[in-house]
Amino acid sequence: MDAPSVKNPGRFITLEGGEGAGKSTQIQVVKDFLLTRGNDVVVTREPGGTSEGQEIRNLLVSGDKDKWSPLSETLLILADRAAHLERVIRPALAEGKYVVCDRFFDSTRAYQGVAGGLGLDVIHNLQQPVLGTTLPDVTLLLDIDPEKGLRRAQERGGELRFESKTLAYHRTLRNAFLDFAAQEPDRIFVIDADRDVEVVSADILAVLDERLDV
Ligand code: TMP
């Protein structure tokens, strides 16, 4: 089996998708699976993977849906990401750990770049200095019909700024993620999230089993 990346001594796994796709539940399943196999695991998220980043998250996820433009959103997210990479992700990878991150750069490409209309070139140019060579080895895209996902998210309540953007925004978002997966089939794996939790988990673990030397 080919190693998915030679860039990092550790392994970097990201979970992506629209709202209400069940990422939080599945990330625990991924963590338990990796721990069972005897790996060191760091579970984290964006925005908000550091204490400073948590403050940025609060700014982003609450309030009126139009409070920030997509460009302002991007700059806030990249401030969060820079700190997260410097303080959490790169140190953990350098120690050979598995880093499992709830959202990463594909979210910026999909939410701000495509659904927000900034364009992928602008996102690339802004985030390249932040990312450097630290890219995910495997990305699990939890795909769900936005109407269903938004319903789930509304029922859950809490941070609803992005959830209150239009259905058209969320449909564009879903298609953007699926396009990314089509462009990078060796990195991004589409998981149908509109099924029982156990069935979704089984699919995810099968991908990790195949793609990573866990
Ligand atoms: P969550 O749904 O995983 O809790 O993430 C919080 C929100 O942040 C989510 O609605 C999407 C948004 N977000 C972006 O818009 N761009 C990004 O790059 C990231 C990481 C998150």
XYZ file of C-alpha atoms and ligand atoms in Angstrom:
235
model
C 0.000 0.000 0.000
C 1.292 3.466 -0.863
C 1.735 5.844 2.069
C -0.782 8.681 1.519
C 1.846 11.354 2.138
C 5.535 11.591 2.849
C 5.237 15.166 4.060
C 4.431 14.456 7.707
C 5.921 11.909 10.065
C 2.481 11.803 11.737
C -0.809 11.466 9.937
C -3.305 14.238 9.371
C -6.975 13.320 8.975
C -9.715 15.894 8.382
C -13.492 15.586 8.469
C -15.476 17.898 6.241
C -19.029 18.496 5.121
C -22.010 20.800 5.373
C -24.057 21.449 8.481
C -25.666 18.593 10.426
C -23.713 15.822 8.709
C -22.706 14.154 12.004
C -18.993 15.035 12.070
C -18.838 15.366 15.863
C -20.194 11.857 16.385
C -17.944 10.301 13.782
C -14.803 12.054 14.984
C -15.127 10.192 18.291
C -15.445 6.921 16.386
C -12.260 7.739 14.454
C -10.461 8.631 17.675
C -11.478 5.376 19.406
C -10.452 3.352 16.361
C -6.989 4.922 16.230
C -6.499 4.556 19.989
C -7.518 0.904 19.847
C -4.785 0.392 17.269
C -2.259 1.850 19.730
C -1.724 5.280 18.179
C -1.306 8.668 19.851
C -4.245 10.780 18.757
C -4.992 14.497 18.938
C -8.587 15.435 18.187
C -9.115 19.064 17.337
C -11.296 21.376 15.294
C -11.504 24.568 13.283
C -12.322 27.220 14.034
C -11.441 27.032 17.733
C -8.608 24.512 18.105
C -6.678 26.787 20.489
C -7.918 28.951 23.365
C -7.268 32.085 21.286
C -8.979 30.420 18.352
C -12.025 29.750 20.506
C -12.441 33.521 20.784
C -12.279 33.787 16.993
C -14.800 30.950 16.687
C -17.237 32.829 18.910
C -16.950 35.867 16.638
C -17.604 33.753 13.550
C -20.420 31.435 14.522
C -22.781 33.783 16.355
C -24.805 36.801 15.321
C -26.428 37.860 12.104
C -25.589 35.828 9.005
C -24.357 38.959 7.195
C -22.297 40.295 10.062
C -19.050 39.354 8.270
C -18.389 39.359 4.538
C -16.798 36.191 3.092
C -13.457 38.054 2.972
C -13.660 39.012 6.653
C -14.681 35.430 7.483
C -11.620 34.150 5.614
C -9.234 36.458 7.432
C -10.648 35.502 10.825
C -10.473 31.806 9.942
C -6.890 32.122 8.754
C -5.848 33.854 11.973
C -7.350 30.892 13.814
C -5.683 28.404 11.447
C -2.233 29.969 11.723
C -2.271 29.661 15.529
C -3.741 26.171 15.321
C -1.065 24.949 12.926
C 1.764 26.546 14.906
C 0.667 25.426 18.357
C -1.289 22.211 17.902
C -1.187 20.525 14.501
C 2.478 20.762 13.441
C 3.908 19.926 16.886
C 1.667 16.846 17.111
C 2.551 15.674 13.603
C 6.248 16.209 14.348
C 5.844 13.828 17.304
C 4.362 11.209 14.991
C 0.812 11.566 16.295
C -2.440 11.189 14.440
C -4.171 14.546 14.199
C -7.918 14.313 13.557
C -9.385 17.703 12.749
C -13.057 18.653 12.474
C -12.877 20.936 9.386
C -9.754 22.413 7.792
C -8.820 24.170 4.552
C -11.458 22.504 2.367
C -14.107 24.265 4.477
C -12.573 27.637 3.619
C -12.470 26.708 -0.050
C -16.107 25.558 0.011
C -17.733 28.066 2.408
C -15.859 31.264 1.599
C -14.350 30.418 -1.794
C -17.297 28.861 -3.611
C -20.514 29.412 -1.592
C -19.312 32.834 -0.394
C -18.196 33.745 -3.928
C -14.598 34.821 -3.243
C -13.224 32.318 -5.721
C -10.734 29.519 -5.194
C -7.762 31.527 -6.483
C -8.273 34.211 -3.837
C -8.604 31.574 -1.116
C -5.507 29.762 -2.356
C -3.416 32.938 -2.378
C -4.575 33.969 1.080
C -4.190 30.608 2.739
C -1.042 29.283 1.094
C 1.335 31.158 3.451
C -0.640 29.816 6.403
C -0.732 26.206 5.232
C 2.788 25.870 3.878
C 3.205 22.146 3.212
C 0.881 20.963 5.988
C -1.991 19.306 4.141
C -4.310 16.470 5.146
C -3.322 12.918 4.261
C -6.937 11.771 4.263
C -10.142 13.797 4.197
C -13.508 12.231 4.999
C -16.337 14.171 3.382
C -19.618 13.501 5.169
C -22.193 14.221 2.531
C -25.853 14.939 3.254
C -28.712 16.723 1.540
C -28.509 20.293 2.898
C -32.222 20.421 3.763
C -31.838 17.371 5.995
C -28.549 18.548 7.449
C -29.873 22.007 8.234
C -32.932 20.483 9.913
C -30.645 18.362 12.111
C -28.498 21.410 12.940
C -31.535 23.565 13.782
C -32.836 20.835 16.112
C -29.441 20.717 17.830
C -29.482 24.534 18.255
C -26.495 26.591 19.463
C -24.158 28.201 16.921
C -26.422 28.959 13.994
C -24.872 31.855 12.050
C -23.796 29.763 9.044
C -26.904 27.601 9.313
C -29.048 30.696 8.777
C -27.491 31.429 5.381
C -29.799 30.577 2.442
C -30.563 27.080 1.227
C -28.986 28.095 -2.112
C -25.726 28.829 -0.242
C -25.812 25.387 1.386
C -26.617 23.646 -1.910
C -23.661 25.392 -3.568
C -21.528 24.380 -0.602
C -22.439 20.717 -0.968
C -21.628 20.740 -4.680
C -18.311 22.467 -3.984
C -17.253 19.733 -1.559
C -18.310 17.047 -4.043
C -16.323 18.788 -6.800
C -13.228 18.837 -4.585
C -13.660 15.102 -3.976
C -13.957 14.454 -7.702
C -10.751 16.434 -8.275
C -8.784 14.683 -5.524
C -10.092 11.118 -5.296
C -6.894 9.890 -3.635
C -7.323 12.249 -0.691
C -11.029 13.009 -0.283
C -13.437 10.161 0.377
C -17.159 10.813 0.106
C -19.202 9.138 2.843
C -22.991 9.086 2.518
C -23.957 10.533 5.906
C -27.698 10.073 5.432
C -27.685 6.586 6.959
C -27.601 5.009 10.410
C -24.649 6.196 12.483
C -23.136 2.684 12.675
C -23.244 2.227 8.913
C -21.550 5.606 8.361
C -18.892 4.700 10.955
C -18.191 1.375 9.272
C -17.570 3.122 5.950
C -15.229 5.632 7.570
C -13.191 2.987 9.346
C -12.925 0.959 6.142
C -11.377 3.996 4.415
C -8.913 4.557 7.249
C -8.012 0.880 7.356
C -7.236 0.921 3.665
C -5.520 4.284 3.386
C -3.434 4.459 6.555
C -1.010 2.020 8.094
C -2.945 1.971 11.366
P -18.857 23.378 12.680
O -20.099 23.285 11.845
O -17.922 22.297 12.351
O -19.156 23.528 14.107
O -18.056 24.712 12.206
C -18.438 25.987 12.531
C -18.760 26.826 11.329
O -17.598 27.422 10.778
C -19.444 26.071 10.211
O -20.754 26.576 10.072
C -18.638 26.385 8.983
C -17.729 27.509 9.376
N -16.411 27.473 8.735
C -16.206 28.216 7.589
O -17.126 28.880 7.114
N -14.973 28.177 6.997
C -13.931 27.458 7.493
O -12.841 27.459 6.925
C -14.164 26.688 8.685
C -13.044 25.881 9.262
C -15.405 26.720 9.272
